[in-house]
Short mmCIF file of C-alpha atoms in Angstrom, two decimals:
data_model
loop_
_atom_site.label_atom_id
_atom_site.label_comp_id
_atom_site.label_asym_id
_atom_site.label_seq_id
_atom_site.Cartn_x
_atom_site.Cartn_y
_atom_site.Cartn_z
CA UNK T 189 -10.61 -18.19 16.84
CA UNK T 190 -8.72 -14.90 16.73
CA UNK T 191 -7.58 -15.48 20.31
CA UNK T 192 -6.15 -18.86 19.35
CA UNK T 193 -4.29 -17.39 16.40
CA UNK T 194 -2.99 -14.50 18.53
CA UNK T 195 -1.75 -16.98 21.14
CA UNK T 196 0.21 -18.91 18.52
CA UNK T 197 1.63 -15.77 16.93
CA UNK T 198 2.67 -14.45 20.35
CA UNK T 199 4.58 -17.67 21.03
CA UNK T 200 6.61 -17.54 17.83
CA UNK T 201 10.23 -18.68 18.14
CA UNK T 202 12.17 -17.42 15.12
CA UNK T 203 15.19 -19.66 15.72
CA UNK T 204 12.95 -22.72 15.99
CA UNK T 205 11.12 -21.61 12.82
CA UNK T 206 14.35 -21.25 10.86
CA UNK T 207 15.59 -24.65 12.05
CA UNK T 208 12.34 -26.56 11.44
CA UNK T 209 11.10 -25.09 8.17
CA UNK T 210 13.65 -26.94 5.97
CA UNK T 211 12.38 -30.23 7.44
CA UNK T 212 8.92 -29.53 5.99
CA UNK T 213 9.61 -28.87 2.31
CA UNK T 214 5.97 -28.91 1.17
CA UNK T 215 4.83 -26.19 3.57
CA UNK T 216 4.30 -22.62 2.40
CA UNK T 217 6.77 -20.63 4.57
CA UNK T 218 4.15 -17.91 4.96
CA UNK T 219 1.90 -20.35 6.83
CA UNK T 220 4.58 -21.50 9.27
CA UNK T 221 4.78 -19.47 12.49
CA UNK T 222 7.41 -21.44 14.42
CA UNK T 223 5.86 -22.48 17.74
CA UNK T 224 7.48 -25.28 19.73
CA UNK T 225 5.35 -28.40 20.05
CA UNK T 226 5.27 -28.57 23.90
CA UNK T 227 3.67 -25.11 23.93
CA UNK T 228 0.95 -26.19 21.49
CA UNK T 229 0.43 -29.47 23.33
CA UNK T 230 -0.07 -27.67 26.65
CA UNK T 231 -2.42 -25.15 25.03
CA UNK T 232 -4.54 -27.95 23.50
CA UNK T 233 -5.27 -29.24 27.01
CA UNK T 234 -6.12 -25.79 28.36
CA UNK T 235 -8.87 -24.93 25.85
CA UNK T 236 -12.46 -25.37 27.06
CA UNK T 237 -14.80 -27.78 25.28
CA UNK T 238 -16.84 -25.09 23.52
CA UNK T 239 -13.74 -23.43 22.10
CA UNK T 240 -12.36 -26.80 20.98
CA UNK T 241 -15.58 -27.64 19.15
CA UNK T 242 -15.65 -24.26 17.40
CA UNK T 243 -12.00 -24.61 16.42
CA UNK T 244 -12.43 -28.16 15.08
CA UNK T 245 -15.22 -26.90 12.83
CA UNK T 246 -13.27 -23.83 11.64
CA UNK T 247 -11.70 -25.46 8.59
CA UNK T 248 -9.54 -24.82 6.71
CA UNK T 249 -6.97 -23.26 9.01
CA UNK T 250 -4.50 -20.64 7.84
CA UNK T 251 -1.36 -21.67 9.74
CA UNK T 252 0.55 -24.93 10.10
CA UNK T 253 0.50 -24.55 13.89
CA UNK T 254 -3.30 -24.32 13.82
CA UNK T 255 -3.33 -27.67 12.07
CA UNK T 256 -0.92 -29.07 14.66
CA UNK T 257 -3.19 -27.76 17.43
CA UNK T 258 -6.14 -29.40 15.66
CA UNK T 259 -4.27 -32.72 15.53
CA UNK T 260 -3.40 -32.48 19.23
CA UNK T 261 -7.00 -31.76 20.20
CA UNK T 262 -8.04 -34.85 18.22
CA UNK T 263 -5.35 -36.84 20.01
CA UNK T 264 -6.95 -35.94 23.35
CA UNK T 265 -10.52 -36.79 22.26
CA UNK T 266 -11.82 -39.69 24.36
CA UNK T 267 -15.15 -40.42 22.68
CA UNK T 268 -14.63 -42.72 19.69
CA UNK T 269 -17.54 -41.54 17.53
CA UNK T 270 -16.62 -37.90 18.07
CA UNK T 271 -13.01 -38.63 17.13
CA UNK T 272 -13.98 -40.44 13.91
CA UNK T 273 -16.38 -37.67 12.92
CA UNK T 274 -13.79 -34.95 13.36
CA UNK T 275 -10.79 -36.81 11.98
CA UNK T 276 -12.79 -37.61 8.82
CA UNK T 277 -13.49 -33.90 8.38
CA UNK T 278 -9.89 -32.93 9.06
CA UNK T 279 -7.86 -35.38 6.97
CA UNK T 280 -8.76 -33.80 3.58
CA UNK T 281 -7.13 -30.57 4.80
CA UNK T 282 -3.90 -32.21 6.00
CA UNK T 283 -1.08 -31.27 3.64
CA UNK T 284 2.08 -32.62 5.28
CA UNK T 285 3.42 -35.58 7.26
CA UNK T 286 4.02 -33.53 10.39
CA UNK T 287 0.31 -32.89 10.92
CA UNK T 288 -0.91 -36.39 10.06
CA UNK T 289 1.71 -38.02 12.29
CA UNK T 290 0.76 -35.76 15.22
CA UNK T 291 -2.66 -37.41 15.46
CA UNK T 292 -1.91 -40.12 18.02
CA UNK T 293 -4.89 -40.97 20.22
CA UNK T 294 -4.20 -43.54 22.96
CA UNK T 295 -7.94 -43.82 23.64
CA UNK T 296 -8.35 -45.67 20.33
CA UNK T 297 -6.78 -48.72 21.98
CA UNK T 298 -10.22 -49.38 23.49
CA UNK T 299 -11.98 -49.43 20.12
CA UNK T 300 -9.77 -51.56 17.88
CA UNK T 301 -12.64 -53.78 16.71
CA UNK T 302 -14.41 -50.74 15.25
CA UNK T 303 -11.36 -48.78 14.22
CA UNK T 304 -10.03 -51.46 11.87
CA UNK T 305 -13.07 -51.00 9.61
CA UNK T 306 -12.36 -47.28 9.33
CA UNK T 307 -8.70 -48.00 8.58
CA UNK T 308 -9.65 -50.34 5.74
CA UNK T 309 -11.86 -47.60 4.25
CA UNK T 310 -9.12 -44.98 4.61
CA UNK T 311 -6.59 -47.25 2.88
CA UNK T 312 -8.76 -47.16 -0.27
CA UNK T 313 -8.76 -43.36 -0.38
CA UNK T 314 -7.01 -41.20 -2.98
CA UNK T 315 -6.11 -38.68 -0.23
CA UNK T 316 -2.47 -39.39 0.50
CA UNK T 317 -2.48 -38.20 4.12
CA UNK T 318 -5.65 -40.18 4.88
CA UNK T 319 -3.82 -43.25 3.59
CA UNK T 320 -0.63 -42.35 5.48
CA UNK T 321 -2.64 -41.92 8.69
CA UNK T 322 -4.40 -45.27 8.15
CA UNK T 323 -1.05 -47.08 7.85
CA UNK T 324 0.22 -45.25 10.93
CA UNK T 325 -2.82 -46.53 12.85
CA UNK T 326 -1.99 -50.10 11.80
CA UNK T 327 1.54 -49.54 13.06
CA UNK T 328 0.49 -47.91 16.33
CA UNK T 329 -2.40 -50.16 17.36
CA UNK T 330 -2.20 -53.49 15.51
CA UNK T 331 1.29 -54.92 15.76
CA UNK T 332 0.89 -56.68 19.09
CA UNK T 333 -1.87 -59.10 20.15
CA UNK T 334 -4.30 -57.60 17.60
CA UNK T 335 -2.04 -58.22 14.61
CA UNK T 336 -3.43 -60.18 11.66
CA UNK T 337 -1.62 -60.98 8.43
CA UNK T 338 -4.56 -59.57 6.49
CA UNK T 339 -3.42 -56.12 7.66
CA UNK T 340 -0.27 -56.46 5.57
CA UNK T 341 -2.30 -57.58 2.57
CA UNK T 342 -4.49 -54.49 2.86
CA UNK T 343 -1.36 -52.33 2.80
CA UNK T 344 -0.12 -54.26 -0.25
CA UNK T 345 -3.25 -53.05 -2.07
CA UNK T 346 -2.31 -49.38 -1.63
CA UNK T 347 -1.31 -48.02 -5.03
CA UNK T 348 -0.72 -44.33 -4.30
CA UNK T 349 2.63 -43.46 -5.85
CA UNK T 350 3.68 -40.88 -3.29
CA UNK T 351 6.92 -40.48 -1.34
CA UNK T 352 5.22 -39.84 2.01
CA UNK T 353 2.90 -42.82 1.67
CA UNK T 354 5.80 -45.09 0.68
CA UNK T 355 7.87 -43.86 3.63
CA UNK T 356 5.05 -44.70 6.03
CA UNK T 357 4.67 -48.16 4.50
CA UNK T 358 8.41 -48.69 4.92
CA UNK T 359 8.18 -47.56 8.56
CA UNK T 360 5.26 -49.94 9.10
CA UNK T 361 7.14 -52.87 7.55
CA UNK T 362 10.30 -52.14 9.55
CA UNK T 363 8.33 -51.96 12.80
CA UNK T 364 6.54 -55.15 11.82
CA UNK T 365 9.89 -56.88 11.29
CA UNK T 366 10.78 -55.91 14.86
CA UNK T 367 7.51 -57.12 16.38
CA UNK T 368 6.18 -59.86 14.08
CA UNK T 369 9.24 -60.98 12.17
CA UNK T 370 7.90 -64.29 10.83
CA UNK T 371 4.91 -62.63 9.19
CA UNK T 372 6.67 -59.57 7.82
CA UNK T 373 9.78 -61.31 6.52
CA UNK T 374 7.55 -63.19 4.06
CA UNK T 375 6.47 -60.02 2.24
CA UNK T 376 10.10 -58.89 2.12
CA UNK T 377 11.25 -62.24 0.73
CA UNK T 378 8.44 -62.21 -1.83
CA UNK T 379 9.20 -58.57 -2.79
CA UNK T 380 5.57 -57.50 -2.47
CA UNK T 381 6.40 -53.79 -2.57
CA UNK T 382 8.14 -51.50 -5.05
CA UNK T 383 11.92 -51.24 -4.94
CA UNK T 384 12.02 -47.92 -3.03
CA UNK T 385 9.62 -49.08 -0.29
CA UNK T 386 11.25 -52.52 -0.08
CA UNK T 387 14.79 -51.19 0.35
CA UNK T 388 13.72 -48.39 2.68
CA UNK T 389 11.95 -50.89 4.95
CA UNK T 390 15.09 -53.00 5.10
CA UNK T 391 17.20 -49.92 5.84
CA UNK T 392 14.93 -48.86 8.69
CA UNK T 393 14.89 -52.38 10.13
CA UNK T 394 18.68 -52.60 9.99
CA UNK T 395 18.89 -49.26 11.82
CA UNK T 396 16.48 -50.45 14.54
CA UNK T 397 17.81 -51.66 17.89
CA UNK T 398 14.72 -53.90 18.16
CA UNK T 399 15.76 -56.16 15.26
CA UNK T 400 18.30 -58.89 16.08
CA UNK T 401 21.73 -58.88 14.48
CA UNK T 402 20.97 -62.25 12.89
CA UNK T 403 17.84 -60.86 11.26
CA UNK T 404 19.69 -57.73 10.14
CA UNK T 405 22.34 -59.79 8.36
CA UNK T 406 19.67 -61.78 6.54
CA UNK T 407 17.77 -58.61 5.59
CA UNK T 408 20.91 -57.19 3.97
CA UNK T 409 20.86 -60.09 1.52
CA UNK T 410 17.30 -59.23 0.47
CA UNK T 411 17.98 -55.71 -0.80
CA UNK T 412 17.01 -55.10 -4.40
CA UNK T 413 19.93 -53.71 -6.41
#
């Protein structure tokens, strides 16, 4: 574990640190080293399995970049049960959007029937980054042929009054408007979400190149003033 920390510290980029730190307002500056993501991503693939297992169990981590490395190792984990076990252990220690959003495992596409049950459990949590990650999973894996309208209703039930959860819901709704317009426009028309989330979803959809100009013009009329 000391070798991993030394590697990260030795790859510190002060200019990158100074540029990135203001983008992560809820991070203690003393825990932010400033290592560029491609370096951490490459390192995550180079670690042997024994070291990865030890590192995944060495919670909590001291530095933000250790959490990013953790998220990237999870993203490369092929076995579904192993991924769920370790992500469940990790999410309580996630303290910012950057770490939760880094967990992006393409191998989960093979296990959507099982994953949806975990997502529904996570959505009921009081841990804001567990909830944010659950909504991100719905956005990443369930907006194409696996989409069901009940997914939106599960998100409607989320009551956590947190900026980062609301922003993820807005992102999910905006992406849904691009991919499943007929289903998602109904929740916008019916104003199923609070004013901030509602208007932010419309803003993101209007800014998206994947939403038609006709739909954008209609969405503008649905903003809550």
